[in-house]
mmCIF file of C-alpha atoms in Angstrom:
data_model
loop_
_atom_site.group_PDB
_atom_site.id
_atom_site.type_symbol
_atom_site.label_atom_id
_atom_site.label_comp_id
_atom_site.label_asym_id
_atom_site.label_seq_id
_atom_site.Cartn_x
_atom_site.Cartn_y
_atom_site.Cartn_z
ATOM 1 C CA MET E 16 -26.286 -38.007 -35.146
ATOM 2 C CA LYS E 17 -24.443 -35.509 -37.037
ATOM 3 C CA SER E 18 -27.468 -33.103 -36.666
ATOM 4 C CA ALA E 19 -27.887 -34.387 -32.760
ATOM 5 C CA GLY E 20 -24.260 -33.092 -32.521
ATOM 6 C CA ARG E 21 -24.939 -29.341 -34.313
ATOM 7 C CA MET E 22 -27.811 -28.673 -31.448
ATOM 8 C CA GLY E 23 -26.045 -29.194 -28.834
ATOM 9 C CA ILE E 24 -22.938 -26.467 -30.780
ATOM 10 C CA HIS E 25 -25.775 -24.313 -31.612
ATOM 11 C CA TYR E 26 -27.471 -24.337 -27.961
ATOM 12 C CA MET E 27 -23.825 -23.507 -26.552
ATOM 13 C CA GLN E 28 -23.367 -20.948 -28.672
ATOM 14 C CA LYS E 29 -26.499 -19.271 -28.199
ATOM 15 C CA LEU E 30 -25.824 -19.336 -23.867
ATOM 16 C CA GLN E 31 -22.440 -17.323 -25.000
ATOM 17 C CA ALA E 32 -24.955 -15.545 -27.220
ATOM 18 C CA SER E 33 -27.174 -14.603 -24.045
ATOM 19 C CA ASN E 34 -24.132 -13.085 -21.906
ATOM 20 C CA VAL E 35 -24.332 -16.328 -20.003
ATOM 21 C CA PRO E 36 -21.158 -15.682 -17.692
ATOM 22 C CA LYS E 37 -18.187 -17.832 -19.205
ATOM 23 C CA GLU E 38 -17.460 -19.006 -15.946
ATOM 24 C CA LEU E 39 -20.668 -20.669 -15.259
ATOM 25 C CA VAL E 40 -20.830 -23.039 -18.994
ATOM 26 C CA GLU E 41 -17.086 -24.087 -17.922
ATOM 27 C CA LYS E 42 -18.722 -25.000 -14.644
ATOM 28 C CA GLY E 43 -20.987 -26.882 -16.184
ATOM 29 C CA GLN E 44 -18.884 -28.842 -19.001
ATOM 30 C CA ASN E 45 -16.533 -29.736 -16.035
ATOM 31 C CA ARG E 46 -19.352 -31.081 -13.990
ATOM 32 C CA VAL E 47 -20.502 -33.676 -17.256
ATOM 33 C CA ILE E 48 -16.420 -34.343 -17.721
ATOM 34 C CA GLU E 49 -16.418 -35.100 -14.474
ATOM 35 C CA ALA E 50 -19.297 -37.661 -14.275
ATOM 36 C CA SER E 51 -18.158 -39.184 -17.572
ATOM 37 C CA LEU E 52 -14.852 -39.932 -16.328
ATOM 38 C CA THR E 53 -16.550 -40.969 -13.105
ATOM 39 C CA LEU E 54 -18.700 -43.720 -14.454
ATOM 40 C CA ILE E 55 -15.430 -45.126 -16.633
ATOM 41 C CA ARG E 56 -12.908 -44.957 -13.669
ATOM 42 C CA GLU E 57 -15.793 -46.608 -11.668
ATOM 43 C CA ARG E 58 -16.969 -49.461 -13.620
ATOM 44 C CA ALA E 59 -13.168 -50.289 -14.793
ATOM 45 C CA LYS E 60 -12.407 -50.408 -11.305
ATOM 46 C CA LEU E 61 -15.313 -52.686 -10.837
ATOM 47 C CA LYS E 62 -14.174 -54.969 -13.366
ATOM 48 C CA GLY E 63 -10.693 -54.913 -11.869
ATOM 49 C CA GLU E 64 -11.151 -56.400 -9.030
ATOM 50 C CA LEU E 65 -13.041 -58.888 -10.532
ATOM 51 C CA VAL E 66 -10.279 -60.165 -12.826
ATOM 52 C CA ARG E 67 -8.211 -60.206 -10.135
ATOM 53 C CA ALA E 68 -10.521 -61.418 -8.095
ATOM 54 C CA LEU E 69 -10.978 -64.687 -9.597
ATOM 55 C CA GLY E 70 -7.125 -65.039 -10.551
ATOM 56 C CA GLY E 71 -4.674 -66.164 -13.317
ATOM 57 C CA ALA E 72 -4.946 -63.642 -15.635
ATOM 58 C CA VAL E 73 -2.013 -61.844 -17.251
ATOM 59 C CA ALA E 74 -3.461 -59.402 -19.603
ATOM 60 C CA SER E 75 -7.442 -59.163 -19.933
ATOM 61 C CA THR E 76 -9.439 -57.403 -22.450
ATOM 62 C CA SER E 77 -12.057 -54.844 -22.067
ATOM 63 C CA LEU E 78 -14.396 -52.875 -23.986
ATOM 64 C CA LEU E 79 -14.733 -49.564 -24.242
ATOM 65 C CA GLY E 80 -17.129 -47.667 -27.377
ATOM 66 C CA VAL E 81 -16.122 -44.393 -27.971
ATOM 67 C CA PRO E 82 -19.101 -43.888 -30.664
ATOM 68 C CA LEU E 83 -18.195 -41.026 -32.108
ATOM 69 C CA GLY E 84 -18.620 -40.013 -35.550
ATOM 70 C CA HIS E 85 -18.627 -36.143 -36.659
ATOM 71 C CA ASN E 86 -14.761 -36.056 -37.841
ATOM 72 C CA SER E 87 -15.903 -38.413 -40.097
ATOM 73 C CA SER E 88 -15.620 -36.779 -43.817
ATOM 74 C CA PHE E 89 -18.331 -38.681 -46.076
ATOM 75 C CA LEU E 90 -21.191 -40.205 -43.666
ATOM 76 C CA GLN E 91 -21.204 -39.925 -39.468
ATOM 77 C CA GLY E 92 -22.885 -43.517 -39.227
ATOM 78 C CA PRO E 93 -19.893 -44.935 -37.259
ATOM 79 C CA ALA E 94 -20.999 -43.253 -34.207
ATOM 80 C CA PHE E 95 -23.572 -45.507 -33.822
ATOM 81 C CA ALA E 96 -21.564 -48.858 -34.188
ATOM 82 C CA PRO E 97 -20.373 -49.587 -30.523
ATOM 83 C CA PRO E 98 -24.225 -50.827 -29.353
ATOM 84 C CA ARG E 99 -24.960 -52.845 -32.280
ATOM 85 C CA ILE E 100 -21.190 -54.107 -32.207
ATOM 86 C CA ARG E 101 -22.026 -55.902 -28.754
ATOM 87 C CA GLU E 102 -25.677 -57.117 -29.655
ATOM 88 C CA ALA E 103 -24.252 -58.657 -32.296
ATOM 89 C CA MET E 104 -21.337 -60.252 -30.073
ATOM 90 C CA TRP E 105 -23.950 -61.563 -28.025
ATOM 91 C CA CYS E 106 -27.287 -62.814 -30.008
ATOM 92 C CA GLY E 107 -26.957 -66.435 -29.396
ATOM 93 C CA SER E 108 -26.515 -67.658 -32.878
ATOM 94 C CA THR E 109 -22.851 -68.537 -32.486
ATOM 95 C CA ASN E 110 -20.767 -69.979 -29.300
ATOM 96 C CA SER E 111 -18.593 -67.670 -26.753
ATOM 97 C CA THR E 112 -15.329 -69.222 -27.993
ATOM 98 C CA THR E 113 -13.004 -67.942 -30.067
ATOM 99 C CA GLU E 114 -11.090 -69.617 -33.313
ATOM 100 C CA GLU E 115 -8.208 -70.436 -30.768
ATOM 101 C CA GLY E 116 -10.254 -71.557 -28.696
ATOM 102 C CA LYS E 117 -10.456 -69.030 -25.816
ATOM 103 C CA GLU E 118 -14.113 -68.462 -23.429
ATOM 104 C CA LEU E 119 -14.910 -64.760 -24.033
ATOM 105 C CA ASP E 120 -17.623 -65.628 -21.025
ATOM 106 C CA ASP E 121 -14.778 -66.007 -18.926
ATOM 107 C CA PRO E 122 -14.589 -62.406 -17.601
ATOM 108 C CA ARG E 123 -10.253 -62.654 -17.105
ATOM 109 C CA ILE E 124 -10.810 -63.125 -20.857
ATOM 110 C CA LEU E 125 -13.540 -60.656 -21.591
ATOM 111 C CA THR E 126 -15.419 -57.227 -19.491
ATOM 112 C CA ASP E 127 -16.753 -54.456 -20.751
ATOM 113 C CA VAL E 128 -17.008 -50.480 -19.422
ATOM 114 C CA GLY E 129 -19.612 -49.012 -20.893
ATOM 115 C CA ASP E 130 -19.031 -46.374 -23.492
ATOM 116 C CA VAL E 131 -17.249 -42.473 -23.880
ATOM 117 C CA PRO E 132 -20.789 -40.451 -23.356
ATOM 118 C CA VAL E 133 -19.649 -38.652 -26.807
ATOM 119 C CA GLN E 134 -22.813 -37.168 -27.544
ATOM 120 C CA GLU E 135 -23.005 -35.561 -23.412
ATOM 121 C CA LEU E 136 -20.108 -34.214 -23.420
ATOM 122 C CA ARG E 137 -20.320 -32.631 -27.266
ATOM 123 C CA ASP E 138 -23.725 -31.455 -26.402
ATOM 124 C CA ALA E 139 -22.543 -29.862 -23.262
ATOM 125 C CA GLY E 140 -19.818 -28.055 -25.617
ATOM 126 C CA VAL E 141 -16.962 -30.073 -25.014
ATOM 127 C CA ASP E 142 -14.562 -28.807 -27.952
ATOM 128 C CA ASP E 143 -12.656 -31.615 -29.673
ATOM 129 C CA ASP E 144 -9.060 -30.800 -28.238
ATOM 130 C CA ARG E 145 -10.633 -31.796 -25.073
ATOM 131 C CA LEU E 146 -12.630 -34.556 -26.302
ATOM 132 C CA MET E 147 -10.010 -36.294 -27.348
ATOM 133 C CA SER E 148 -7.854 -35.642 -23.956
ATOM 134 C CA ILE E 149 -11.275 -37.783 -21.714
ATOM 135 C CA ILE E 150 -11.094 -39.828 -24.503
ATOM 136 C CA SER E 151 -7.390 -40.911 -23.714
ATOM 137 C CA GLU E 152 -8.549 -40.420 -19.817
ATOM 138 C CA SER E 153 -10.930 -42.979 -20.501
ATOM 139 C CA VAL E 154 -8.513 -45.510 -21.647
ATOM 140 C CA LYS E 155 -5.930 -44.596 -19.006
ATOM 141 C CA LEU E 156 -8.773 -45.127 -16.280
ATOM 142 C CA VAL E 157 -8.939 -48.773 -17.970
ATOM 143 C CA MET E 158 -5.050 -48.967 -17.913
ATOM 144 C CA ASP E 159 -4.994 -48.640 -13.886
ATOM 145 C CA GLU E 160 -7.100 -51.884 -13.621
ATOM 146 C CA ASN E 161 -4.342 -54.250 -14.200
ATOM 147 C CA PRO E 162 -4.547 -57.155 -16.027
ATOM 148 C CA LEU E 163 -6.826 -54.666 -18.440
ATOM 149 C CA ARG E 164 -5.861 -54.029 -22.268
ATOM 150 C CA PRO E 165 -8.668 -51.910 -23.743
ATOM 151 C CA LEU E 166 -9.793 -52.453 -27.016
ATOM 152 C CA VAL E 167 -12.248 -49.574 -28.589
ATOM 153 C CA LEU E 168 -14.753 -50.501 -30.294
ATOM 154 C CA GLY E 169 -15.732 -47.208 -33.131
ATOM 155 C CA GLY E 170 -16.719 -44.594 -33.918
ATOM 156 C CA ASP E 171 -14.566 -43.352 -36.882
ATOM 157 C CA HIS E 172 -10.718 -43.384 -37.435
ATOM 158 C CA SER E 173 -10.607 -40.313 -35.607
ATOM 159 C CA ILE E 174 -10.305 -42.060 -32.405
ATOM 160 C CA SER E 175 -7.732 -44.239 -33.153
ATOM 161 C CA TYR E 176 -5.256 -41.024 -32.143
ATOM 162 C CA PRO E 177 -6.465 -40.018 -28.661
ATOM 163 C CA VAL E 178 -6.680 -44.484 -27.723
ATOM 164 C CA VAL E 179 -3.011 -44.616 -29.030
ATOM 165 C CA ARG E 180 -1.466 -41.680 -27.334
ATOM 166 C CA ALA E 181 -2.967 -42.725 -24.082
ATOM 167 C CA VAL E 182 -1.481 -46.154 -24.540
ATOM 168 C CA SER E 183 1.815 -44.731 -25.240
ATOM 169 C CA GLU E 184 1.924 -42.704 -22.516
ATOM 170 C CA LYS E 185 0.535 -45.195 -19.799
ATOM 171 C CA LEU E 186 3.606 -47.918 -20.944
ATOM 172 C CA GLY E 187 5.893 -45.040 -20.744
ATOM 173 C CA GLY E 188 7.216 -44.992 -24.906
ATOM 174 C CA PRO E 189 6.384 -45.784 -28.628
ATOM 175 C CA ILE E 190 4.727 -49.053 -29.348
ATOM 176 C CA ASP E 191 4.265 -50.241 -32.519
ATOM 177 C CA ILE E 192 1.068 -50.682 -34.704
ATOM 178 C CA LEU E 193 -0.163 -52.617 -37.065
ATOM 179 C CA HIS E 194 -3.150 -50.865 -38.855
ATOM 180 C CA LEU E 195 -5.502 -52.724 -41.874
ATOM 181 C CA ASP E 196 -7.483 -50.259 -44.074
ATOM 182 C CA ALA E 197 -8.153 -49.344 -47.388
ATOM 183 C CA HIS E 198 -6.437 -45.867 -46.586
ATOM 184 C CA PRO E 199 -3.470 -44.869 -44.660
ATOM 185 C CA ASP E 200 -5.000 -42.134 -42.846
ATOM 186 C CA ILE E 201 -2.527 -40.039 -42.846
ATOM 187 C CA TYR E 202 -3.143 -36.204 -43.970
ATOM 188 C CA HIS E 203 -1.843 -33.638 -42.664
ATOM 189 C CA ALA E 204 -5.143 -32.156 -42.286
ATOM 190 C CA PHE E 205 -7.907 -33.375 -44.386
ATOM 191 C CA GLU E 206 -10.167 -30.698 -45.174
ATOM 192 C CA GLY E 207 -8.489 -28.189 -42.334
ATOM 193 C CA ASN E 208 -9.711 -30.428 -39.924
ATOM 194 C CA LYS E 209 -6.370 -31.979 -37.750
ATOM 195 C CA TYR E 210 -8.553 -34.268 -35.681
ATOM 196 C CA SER E 211 -10.256 -35.817 -39.168
ATOM 197 C CA HIS E 212 -10.299 -39.705 -39.318
ATOM 198 C CA ALA E 213 -8.479 -39.318 -42.557
ATOM 199 C CA SER E 214 -5.674 -37.880 -40.218
ATOM 200 C CA SER E 215 -5.135 -39.808 -37.118
ATOM 201 C CA PHE E 216 -1.945 -41.919 -37.957
ATOM 202 C CA ALA E 217 -0.531 -38.156 -39.094
ATOM 203 C CA ARG E 218 -0.932 -37.123 -35.250
ATOM 204 C CA ILE E 219 -0.178 -40.425 -34.143
ATOM 205 C CA MET E 220 3.671 -40.379 -35.862
ATOM 206 C CA GLU E 221 3.835 -36.796 -35.156
ATOM 207 C CA GLY E 222 3.469 -37.342 -31.095
ATOM 208 C CA GLY E 223 6.205 -39.848 -31.267
ATOM 209 C CA TYR E 224 3.553 -42.410 -29.980
ATOM 210 C CA ALA E 225 4.741 -45.422 -33.177
ATOM 211 C CA ARG E 226 8.409 -46.495 -33.434
ATOM 212 C CA ARG E 227 6.857 -48.459 -36.470
ATOM 213 C CA LEU E 228 3.163 -48.429 -38.662
ATOM 214 C CA LEU E 229 2.555 -50.963 -40.862
ATOM 215 C CA GLN E 230 -0.912 -50.450 -43.012
ATOM 216 C CA VAL E 231 -1.837 -53.433 -44.621
ATOM 217 C CA GLY E 232 -4.574 -53.729 -47.112
ATOM 218 C CA ILE E 233 -4.435 -49.732 -48.793
ATOM 219 C CA ARG E 234 -6.006 -48.857 -51.759
ATOM 220 C CA SER E 235 -7.007 -45.326 -51.666
ATOM 221 C CA ILE E 236 -4.330 -43.401 -51.765
ATOM 222 C CA ASN E 237 -2.872 -40.478 -53.170
ATOM 223 C CA LYS E 238 0.078 -38.727 -53.221
ATOM 224 C CA GLU E 239 -0.197 -36.788 -50.253
ATOM 225 C CA GLY E 240 -0.706 -40.089 -48.081
ATOM 226 C CA ARG E 241 2.627 -41.614 -50.007
ATOM 227 C CA GLU E 242 4.413 -38.454 -49.110
ATOM 228 C CA GLN E 243 3.539 -38.646 -45.505
ATOM 229 C CA GLY E 244 4.403 -42.158 -45.343
ATOM 230 C CA LYS E 245 7.702 -41.742 -46.638
ATOM 231 C CA ARG E 246 8.134 -38.959 -44.447
ATOM 232 C CA PHE E 247 7.094 -40.715 -41.437
ATOM 233 C CA GLY E 248 9.026 -43.651 -42.392
ATOM 234 C CA VAL E 249 5.135 -45.899 -42.538
ATOM 235 C CA GLU E 250 5.908 -49.433 -43.914
ATOM 236 C CA GLN E 251 2.479 -49.169 -46.284
ATOM 237 C CA TYR E 252 1.367 -52.717 -48.529
ATOM 238 C CA GLU E 253 -0.808 -52.336 -51.249
ATOM 239 C CA MET E 254 -3.287 -54.560 -52.254
ATOM 240 C CA ARG E 255 -1.578 -53.980 -55.701
ATOM 241 C CA THR E 256 1.047 -56.213 -54.478
ATOM 242 C CA TYR E 257 -0.640 -58.352 -51.399
ATOM 243 C CA SER E 258 -0.188 -61.708 -53.118
ATOM 244 C CA GLN E 259 3.507 -61.019 -53.235
ATOM 245 C CA ASP E 260 3.174 -59.744 -49.696
ATOM 246 C CA ARG E 261 1.213 -62.405 -48.517
ATOM 247 C CA GLN E 262 3.764 -64.308 -46.624
ATOM 248 C CA PHE E 263 5.734 -61.944 -44.695
ATOM 249 C CA LEU E 264 1.946 -60.359 -43.571
ATOM 250 C CA GLU E 265 0.724 -63.309 -42.281
ATOM 251 C CA ASN E 266 3.693 -64.410 -40.822
ATOM 252 C CA LEU E 267 4.686 -60.651 -38.676
ATOM 253 C CA LYS E 268 6.266 -60.830 -36.133
ATOM 254 C CA LEU E 269 6.249 -56.716 -34.029
ATOM 255 C CA GLY E 270 7.061 -54.922 -30.710
ATOM 256 C CA GLU E 271 10.637 -56.262 -29.810
ATOM 257 C CA GLY E 272 12.351 -53.840 -28.062
ATOM 258 C CA VAL E 273 9.008 -52.035 -27.664
ATOM 259 C CA LYS E 274 6.505 -51.373 -25.396
ATOM 260 C CA GLY E 275 3.952 -53.626 -27.542
ATOM 261 C CA VAL E 276 1.930 -53.575 -30.199
ATOM 262 C CA TYR E 277 -1.356 -51.929 -31.075
ATOM 263 C CA ILE E 278 -3.954 -53.036 -33.425
ATOM 264 C CA SER E 279 -6.159 -50.878 -35.361
ATOM 265 C CA VAL E 280 -8.658 -52.425 -37.607
ATOM 266 C CA ASP E 281 -10.761 -50.371 -40.098
ATOM 267 C CA VAL E 282 -13.981 -52.616 -41.276
ATOM 268 C CA ASP E 283 -13.144 -50.819 -45.062
ATOM 269 C CA CYS E 284 -9.776 -52.985 -44.689
ATOM 270 C CA MET E 285 -11.800 -56.053 -46.399
ATOM 271 C CA ASP E 286 -13.451 -56.161 -49.571
ATOM 272 C CA PRO E 287 -17.191 -54.753 -49.353
ATOM 273 C CA ALA E 288 -18.114 -58.309 -50.236
ATOM 274 C CA PHE E 289 -17.276 -59.274 -47.159
ATOM 275 C CA ALA E 290 -18.292 -55.828 -45.134
ATOM 276 C CA PRO E 291 -20.504 -53.256 -47.026
ATOM 277 C CA GLY E 292 -21.558 -51.981 -44.196
ATOM 278 C CA VAL E 293 -19.004 -49.398 -44.209
ATOM 279 C CA SER E 294 -19.023 -45.541 -45.307
ATOM 280 C CA HIS E 295 -16.574 -45.529 -48.109
ATOM 281 C CA ILE E 296 -16.946 -48.839 -50.348
ATOM 282 C CA GLU E 297 -13.419 -49.498 -51.647
ATOM 283 C CA PRO E 298 -13.468 -52.486 -53.836
ATOM 284 C CA GLY E 299 -10.934 -55.427 -53.685
ATOM 285 C CA GLY E 300 -9.803 -55.388 -50.251
ATOM 286 C CA LEU E 301 -9.019 -58.023 -47.748
ATOM 287 C CA SER E 302 -11.126 -61.017 -47.720
ATOM 288 C CA PHE E 303 -12.202 -61.776 -43.907
ATOM 289 C CA ARG E 304 -9.877 -65.164 -43.614
ATOM 290 C CA ASP E 305 -7.123 -62.834 -44.901
ATOM 291 C CA VAL E 306 -7.622 -60.993 -41.447
ATOM 292 C CA LEU E 307 -8.260 -63.578 -39.725
ATOM 293 C CA ASN E 308 -4.465 -65.155 -41.170
ATOM 294 C CA ILE E 309 -3.053 -62.276 -40.052
ATOM 295 C CA LEU E 310 -4.346 -61.946 -36.691
ATOM 296 C CA HIS E 311 -3.612 -65.638 -35.694
ATOM 297 C CA ASN E 312 -0.375 -65.511 -37.122
ATOM 298 C CA LEU E 313 1.284 -61.938 -35.515
ATOM 299 C CA GLN E 314 3.713 -62.806 -32.906
ATOM 300 C CA ALA E 315 3.510 -60.035 -30.656
ATOM 301 C CA ASP E 316 2.340 -58.674 -26.742
ATOM 302 C CA VAL E 317 -0.791 -56.573 -28.441
ATOM 303 C CA VAL E 318 -1.265 -54.120 -25.160
ATOM 304 C CA GLY E 319 -4.300 -52.455 -27.494
ATOM 305 C CA ALA E 320 -6.592 -52.004 -30.010
ATOM 306 C CA ASP E 321 -9.324 -50.850 -31.714
ATOM 307 C CA VAL E 322 -12.351 -51.892 -34.562
ATOM 308 C CA VAL E 323 -13.219 -48.806 -36.514
ATOM 309 C CA GLU E 324 -16.097 -47.192 -39.609
ATOM 310 C CA PHE E 325 -18.543 -49.733 -38.988
ATOM 311 C CA ASN E 326 -21.365 -47.660 -40.189
ATOM 312 C CA PRO E 327 -24.623 -49.611 -39.204
ATOM 313 C CA GLN E 328 -26.457 -47.392 -41.632
ATOM 314 C CA ARG E 329 -25.195 -48.883 -45.063
ATOM 315 C CA ASP E 330 -24.746 -52.619 -43.440
ATOM 316 C CA THR E 331 -27.448 -54.998 -45.196
ATOM 317 C CA VAL E 332 -30.741 -55.982 -43.268
ATOM 318 C CA ASP E 333 -29.819 -58.898 -41.269
ATOM 319 C CA GLY E 334 -26.902 -56.772 -40.284
ATOM 320 C CA MET E 335 -24.044 -59.041 -42.028
ATOM 321 C CA THR E 336 -21.237 -56.375 -41.060
ATOM 322 C CA ALA E 337 -22.340 -55.794 -37.199
ATOM 323 C CA MET E 338 -21.512 -60.088 -37.205
ATOM 324 C CA VAL E 339 -18.325 -59.334 -39.255
ATOM 325 C CA ALA E 340 -16.924 -56.536 -36.704
ATOM 326 C CA ALA E 341 -18.409 -58.730 -33.967
ATOM 327 C CA LYS E 342 -15.952 -61.613 -34.818
ATOM 328 C CA LEU E 343 -13.125 -58.943 -35.333
ATOM 329 C CA VAL E 344 -13.557 -58.228 -31.591
ATOM 330 C CA ARG E 345 -13.429 -61.697 -30.414
ATOM 331 C CA GLU E 346 -11.090 -62.650 -32.346
ATOM 332 C CA LEU E 347 -9.141 -59.199 -31.092
ATOM 333 C CA THR E 348 -9.889 -60.297 -27.342
ATOM 334 C CA ALA E 349 -8.116 -64.146 -27.799
ATOM 335 C CA LYS E 350 -5.618 -62.048 -28.998
ATOM 336 C CA ILE E 351 -5.051 -59.380 -26.186
ATOM 337 C CA SER E 352 -6.056 -62.120 -23.453
ATOM 338 C CA LYS E 353 -3.335 -64.518 -21.552
#
C-alpha cells in the first residue's frame, strides 16, 4: 500500500515536472473528488430511503470504510482492513444476531455505504489536507440521511480526527469520546506529521470537538503523552491500575449536556493474545470481554464510532483478529441502532 501511494505521488510530481498546467491537474483532481463524494452520497441516500421506508428506526448504523494506512508510523497494513472486516462479519461461521439481540440482517439496524476511495484520491495527487476534508464530508453525507449514524472501518487511527470533526460539526457542538487504545495518540505532531495516527486526538482536542475524552487501556505512554493529556484535560486510565478502575469503567455514563457520545476502538487496546493482528503489539492489554463489558454497560446516546488499526498483514492464518474486529463492529452496531 505504501509503495502504491508513493507511485501515485511520484506520478503527479512527474506531471508537474513536465510543465503540465496546474489548472489542468486541479480540474482532474476535482473531478475525482466529486466522483468519490457522489458515490458515497448516492449510496447513503439509497440506504437512508430504505430505512425510512421500513420505519421504526430512531438511529440506524451505517458502515463507511476508510482504507487509509499511510499516516501510520510503523506499518501501513490497516489500509487493507475494511474488506477483511466485512468478510469476517458475513462469513457464515456465526449467526447475524448480536449479544444484545439485535438482528444485523435487518437494514434498520445495519447498512453499508461502501468505502472512501483513499488510494484513488491519493493517486490523483490529493494531499492530506484535502483528503481529511473529503473523509469529513463523506461522514456528513451519511449523517444527512436521517436516521443513519456512521460506524467507520479503518484504516489507521488518523481517520478518527476527520470523522469526529464531521460528527461534531454536523451535530452543532462538542461530544464526549470513549477511546479504547494501548496508546493515547495525542502527540502534537508525531515525526513532524500533524495527521499522524499518533496525533489524531491532539487535533480533536485542539479543534474543540470533544468536551470530555476518556482513554482506556493505555499501557504505552511517555512524558509527552501525559503532558498533552493534562493540557487537554484528558481522563487517561492506564492498564497498570485497571483492576482499581474496573468498576467505574464498566459502568460509564457519558454524554449528558453534549450532543452525544463517540466511541473509538483501536484493536490494540486488547492484549495480543486476543488480537495479534495489529501493527503495534503491546502485551498487558484488555481482554475481549473487558471491552464488551465496557461497551455493553455504557449508558450513552452513541452518535458514531470507529474500529481502527486492525492489520490483516499481521493476523493469524485463520483470521482471528478479523473475527475480533468484526464482532466489535457487530456489538457497536447494537449500541448505536435503536
